[in-house]
Short mmCIF file of C-alpha atoms and ligand atoms in Angstrom, two decimals:
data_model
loop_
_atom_site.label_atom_id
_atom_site.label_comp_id
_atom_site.label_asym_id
_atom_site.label_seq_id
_atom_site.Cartn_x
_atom_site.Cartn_y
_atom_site.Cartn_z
CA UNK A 26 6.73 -18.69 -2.91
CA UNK A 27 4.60 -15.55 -1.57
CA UNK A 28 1.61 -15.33 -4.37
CA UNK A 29 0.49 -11.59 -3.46
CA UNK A 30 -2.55 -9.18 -4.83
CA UNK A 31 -1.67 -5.84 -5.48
CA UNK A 32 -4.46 -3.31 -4.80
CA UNK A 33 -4.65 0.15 -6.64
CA UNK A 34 -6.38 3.03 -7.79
CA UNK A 35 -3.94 5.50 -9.70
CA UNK A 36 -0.61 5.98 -10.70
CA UNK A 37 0.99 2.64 -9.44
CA UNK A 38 4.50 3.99 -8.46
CA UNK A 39 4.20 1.72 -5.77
CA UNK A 40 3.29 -1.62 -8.09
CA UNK A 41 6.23 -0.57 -10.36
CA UNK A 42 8.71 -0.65 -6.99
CA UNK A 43 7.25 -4.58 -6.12
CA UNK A 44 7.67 -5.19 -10.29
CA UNK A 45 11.03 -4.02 -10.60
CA UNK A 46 12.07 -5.43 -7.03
CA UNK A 47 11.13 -9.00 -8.49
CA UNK A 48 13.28 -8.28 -11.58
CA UNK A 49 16.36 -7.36 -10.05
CA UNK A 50 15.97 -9.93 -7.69
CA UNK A 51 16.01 -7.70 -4.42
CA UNK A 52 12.34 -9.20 -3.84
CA UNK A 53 12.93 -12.80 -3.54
CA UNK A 54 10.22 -15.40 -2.90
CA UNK A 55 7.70 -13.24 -4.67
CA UNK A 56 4.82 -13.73 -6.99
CA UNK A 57 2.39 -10.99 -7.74
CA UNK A 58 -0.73 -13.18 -9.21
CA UNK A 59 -2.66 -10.23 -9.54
CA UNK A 60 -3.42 -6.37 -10.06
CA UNK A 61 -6.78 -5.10 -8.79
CA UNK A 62 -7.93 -1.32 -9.51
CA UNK A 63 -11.37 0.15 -7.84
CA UNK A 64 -10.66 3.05 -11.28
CA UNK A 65 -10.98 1.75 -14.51
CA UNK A 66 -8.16 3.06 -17.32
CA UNK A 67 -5.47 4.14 -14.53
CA UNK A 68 -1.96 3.66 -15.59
CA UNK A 69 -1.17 1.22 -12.71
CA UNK A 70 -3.49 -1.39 -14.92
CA UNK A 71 -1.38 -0.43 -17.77
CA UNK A 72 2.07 -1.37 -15.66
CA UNK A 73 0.65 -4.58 -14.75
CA UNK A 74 -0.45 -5.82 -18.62
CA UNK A 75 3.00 -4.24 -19.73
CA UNK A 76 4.41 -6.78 -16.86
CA UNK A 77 2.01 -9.75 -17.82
CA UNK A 78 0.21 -9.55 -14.62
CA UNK A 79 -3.63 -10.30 -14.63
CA UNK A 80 -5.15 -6.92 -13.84
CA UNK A 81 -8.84 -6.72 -13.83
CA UNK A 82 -10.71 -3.42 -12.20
CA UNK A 83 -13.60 -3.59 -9.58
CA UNK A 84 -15.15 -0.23 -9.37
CA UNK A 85 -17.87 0.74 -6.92
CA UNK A 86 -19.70 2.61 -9.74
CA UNK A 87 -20.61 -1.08 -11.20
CA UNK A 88 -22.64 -1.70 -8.11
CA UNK A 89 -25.66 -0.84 -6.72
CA UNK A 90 -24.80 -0.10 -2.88
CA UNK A 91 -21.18 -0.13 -1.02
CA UNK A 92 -21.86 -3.67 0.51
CA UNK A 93 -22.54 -5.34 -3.31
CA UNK A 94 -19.24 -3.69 -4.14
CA UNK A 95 -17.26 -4.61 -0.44
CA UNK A 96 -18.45 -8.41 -1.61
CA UNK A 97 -17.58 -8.39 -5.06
CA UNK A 98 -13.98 -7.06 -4.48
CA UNK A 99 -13.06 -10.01 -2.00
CA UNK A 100 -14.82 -12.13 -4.33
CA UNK A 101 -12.38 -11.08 -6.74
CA UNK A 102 -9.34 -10.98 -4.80
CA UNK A 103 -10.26 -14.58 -2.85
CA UNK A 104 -10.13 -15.92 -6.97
CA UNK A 105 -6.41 -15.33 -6.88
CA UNK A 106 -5.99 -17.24 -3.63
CA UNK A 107 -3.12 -14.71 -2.50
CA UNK A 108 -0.83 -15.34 0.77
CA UNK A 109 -0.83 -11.27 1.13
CA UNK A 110 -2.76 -8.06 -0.20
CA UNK A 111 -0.89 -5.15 -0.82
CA UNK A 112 -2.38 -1.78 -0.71
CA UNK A 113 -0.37 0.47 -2.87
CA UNK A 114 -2.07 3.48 -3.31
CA UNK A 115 -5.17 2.30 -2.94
CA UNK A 116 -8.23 4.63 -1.51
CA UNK A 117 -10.93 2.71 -0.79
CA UNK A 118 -11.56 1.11 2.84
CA UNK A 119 -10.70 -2.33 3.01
CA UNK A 120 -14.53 -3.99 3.81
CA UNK A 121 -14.35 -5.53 7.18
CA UNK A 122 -15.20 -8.98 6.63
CA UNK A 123 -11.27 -8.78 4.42
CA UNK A 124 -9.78 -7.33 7.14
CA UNK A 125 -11.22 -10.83 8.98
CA UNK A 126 -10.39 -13.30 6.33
CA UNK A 127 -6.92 -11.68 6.15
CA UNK A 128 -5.84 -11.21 9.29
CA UNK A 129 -2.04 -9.66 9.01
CA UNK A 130 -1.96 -10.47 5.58
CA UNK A 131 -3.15 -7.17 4.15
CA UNK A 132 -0.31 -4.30 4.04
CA UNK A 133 -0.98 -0.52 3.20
CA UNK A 134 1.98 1.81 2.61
CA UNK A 135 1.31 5.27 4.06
CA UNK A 136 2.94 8.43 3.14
CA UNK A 137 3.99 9.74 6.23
CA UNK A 138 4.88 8.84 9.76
CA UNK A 139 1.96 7.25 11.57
CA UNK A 140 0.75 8.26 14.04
CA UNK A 141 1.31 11.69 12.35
CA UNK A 142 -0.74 12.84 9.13
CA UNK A 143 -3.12 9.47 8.97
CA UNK A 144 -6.36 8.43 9.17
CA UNK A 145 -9.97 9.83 7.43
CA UNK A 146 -9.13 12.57 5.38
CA UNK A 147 -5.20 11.91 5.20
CA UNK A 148 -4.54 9.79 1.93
CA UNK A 149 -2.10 11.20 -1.02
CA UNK A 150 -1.26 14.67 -2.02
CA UNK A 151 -3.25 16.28 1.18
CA UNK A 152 -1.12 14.22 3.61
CA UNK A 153 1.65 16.48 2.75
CA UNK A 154 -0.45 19.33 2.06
CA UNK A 155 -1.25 18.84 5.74
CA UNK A 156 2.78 18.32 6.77
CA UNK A 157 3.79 21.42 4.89
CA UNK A 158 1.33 23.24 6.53
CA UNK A 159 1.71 22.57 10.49
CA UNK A 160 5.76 22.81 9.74
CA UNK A 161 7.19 19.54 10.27
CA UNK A 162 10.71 19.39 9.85
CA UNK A 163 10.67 15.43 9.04
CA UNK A 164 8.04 13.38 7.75
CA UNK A 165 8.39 10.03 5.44
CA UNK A 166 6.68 7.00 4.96
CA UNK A 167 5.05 3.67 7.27
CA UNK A 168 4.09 0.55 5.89
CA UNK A 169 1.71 -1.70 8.16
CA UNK A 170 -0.55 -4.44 8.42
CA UNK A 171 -3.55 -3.28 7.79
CA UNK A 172 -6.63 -4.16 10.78
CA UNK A 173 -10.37 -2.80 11.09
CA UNK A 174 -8.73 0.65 12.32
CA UNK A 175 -7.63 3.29 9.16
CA UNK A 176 -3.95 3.47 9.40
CA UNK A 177 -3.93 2.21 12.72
CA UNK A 178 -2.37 -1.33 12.06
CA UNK A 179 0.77 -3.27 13.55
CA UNK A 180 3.92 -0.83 12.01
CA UNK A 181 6.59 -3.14 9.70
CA UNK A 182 8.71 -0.27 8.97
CA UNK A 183 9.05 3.59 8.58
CA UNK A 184 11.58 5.90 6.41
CA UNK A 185 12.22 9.37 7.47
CA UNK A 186 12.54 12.17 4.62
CA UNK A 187 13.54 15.93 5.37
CA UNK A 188 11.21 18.64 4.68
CA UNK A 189 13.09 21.42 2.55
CA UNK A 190 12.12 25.05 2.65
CA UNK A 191 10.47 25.27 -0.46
CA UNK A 192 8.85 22.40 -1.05
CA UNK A 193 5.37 22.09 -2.58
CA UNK A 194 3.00 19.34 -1.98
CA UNK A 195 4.08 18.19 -5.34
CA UNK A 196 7.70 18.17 -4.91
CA UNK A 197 7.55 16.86 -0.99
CA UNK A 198 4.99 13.72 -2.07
CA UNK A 199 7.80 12.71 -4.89
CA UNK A 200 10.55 12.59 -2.58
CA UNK A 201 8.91 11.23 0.13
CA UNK A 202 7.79 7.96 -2.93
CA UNK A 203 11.63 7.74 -4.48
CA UNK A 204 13.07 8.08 -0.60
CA UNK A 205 10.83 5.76 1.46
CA UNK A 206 7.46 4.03 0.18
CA UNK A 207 9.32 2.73 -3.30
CA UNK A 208 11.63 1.75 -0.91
CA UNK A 209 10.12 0.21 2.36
CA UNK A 210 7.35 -1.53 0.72
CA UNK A 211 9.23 -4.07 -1.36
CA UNK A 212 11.55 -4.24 1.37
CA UNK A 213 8.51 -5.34 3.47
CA UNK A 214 7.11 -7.92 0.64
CA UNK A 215 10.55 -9.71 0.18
CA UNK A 216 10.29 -9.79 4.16
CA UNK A 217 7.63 -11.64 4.61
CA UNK A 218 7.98 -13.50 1.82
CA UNK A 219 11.23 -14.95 3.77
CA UNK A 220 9.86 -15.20 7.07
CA UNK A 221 11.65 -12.29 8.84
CA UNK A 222 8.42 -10.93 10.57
CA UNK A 223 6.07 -11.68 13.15
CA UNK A 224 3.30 -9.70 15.17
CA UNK A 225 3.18 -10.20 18.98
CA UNK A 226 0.86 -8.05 20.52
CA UNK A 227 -0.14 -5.84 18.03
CA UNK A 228 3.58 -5.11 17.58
CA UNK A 229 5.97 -6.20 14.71
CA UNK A 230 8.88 -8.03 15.72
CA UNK A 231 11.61 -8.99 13.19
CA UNK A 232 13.04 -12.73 13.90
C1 LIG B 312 1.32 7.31 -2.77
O1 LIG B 312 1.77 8.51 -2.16
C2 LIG B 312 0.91 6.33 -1.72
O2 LIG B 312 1.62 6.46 -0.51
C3 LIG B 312 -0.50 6.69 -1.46
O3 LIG B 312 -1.01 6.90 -2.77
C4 LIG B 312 0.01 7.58 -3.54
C5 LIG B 312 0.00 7.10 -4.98
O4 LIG B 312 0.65 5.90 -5.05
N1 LIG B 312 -1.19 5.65 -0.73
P1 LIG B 312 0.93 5.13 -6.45
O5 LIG B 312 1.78 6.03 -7.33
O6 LIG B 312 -0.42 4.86 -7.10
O7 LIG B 312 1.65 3.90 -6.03
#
């Protein structure tokens, strides 16, 4: 059994995908032993008490300097003993010292094709504010491991969605969620939680 921590910080779209994957069974292997939010009152806490997940919040504003807060969330999320962290929608760097203790056990889902549209600066609505705006034809989703680079992890898997002509930030980031990330990111979890993956040289190689 895969015990995983799901990290958030809004709407939790993403949690609801792993949630409902679990319940109709097309993420196998799979317990989530706990939701984590850096925002206090954010409906992805209210998904995971509706599912009868533990979901406690960590927020930087309870702490007196960024390093009190790095220690206190993998404090929190080492309490849970998970065999992966997902980041679904969640905007706060992962502190290095994670990044250490979980080496290729932390995954990120990404709304758009890395390399393209990622990095500082890139992270929900303005990643396809940015698409929309140099005139990409295709963009999607990438899910990763996550390492001490933003966005810049070993690649598990990537979903291309079409740009249509009049699509808004709004409109492009929902299709680009129901099309790839509520897609690829469960598909991910129940992959690892079977054994399908492994990462040689930086690189993701299914077995
Ligand atoms: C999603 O677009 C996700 O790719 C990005 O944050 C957005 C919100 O995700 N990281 P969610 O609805 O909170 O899962």
């Amino acid at each position: 059994m895969l015990n995983i921590t799901v990290l958030v910080s809004g709407g939790g779209t993403n949690l609801q995908a792993i949630i409902d994957g679990i319940e109709n069974k097309t993420v196998t292997n799979t317990r989530i032993v706990s939701v984590i939010s850096n925002n206090k009152g954010v409906k992805s806490l209210e998904r995971a008490q509706k599912a009868g997940i533990p979901a406690e919040c960590v927020s930087p504003k309870d702490y007196e300097s960024r390093e009190a807060f790095n220690e206190a969330l993998l404090s929190k999320v080492n309490e849970y003993k998970p065999d992966l962290v997902v980041l679904a929608g969640f905007l706060v760097a992962i502190p290095k010292a994670m990044v250490e203790a979980y080496e290729n056990r932390i995954i990120n889902i990404h709304p758009s094709l890395i390399p393209s549209f990622c990095g500082v600066g890139y992270y929900g609505l303005k990643v396809h504010e940015r698409a929309l705006e140099r005139g990409v034809k295709v963009t999607g989703a990438t899910v990763h491991f996550v390492n001490e680079g933003m966005d810049e992890g070993p690649i598990i898997d990537q979903r291309a969605v079409y740009i249509e002509d009049n699509d808004t930030p709004e409109i492009l980031q929902k299709r680009v969620m129901e099309q790839a990330e509520w897609i690829i990111l469960p598909k991910a979890i129940d992959d690892i939680a079977n054994g399908r993956l492994e990462v040689i040289d930086k690189r993701v190689i299914r077995k």
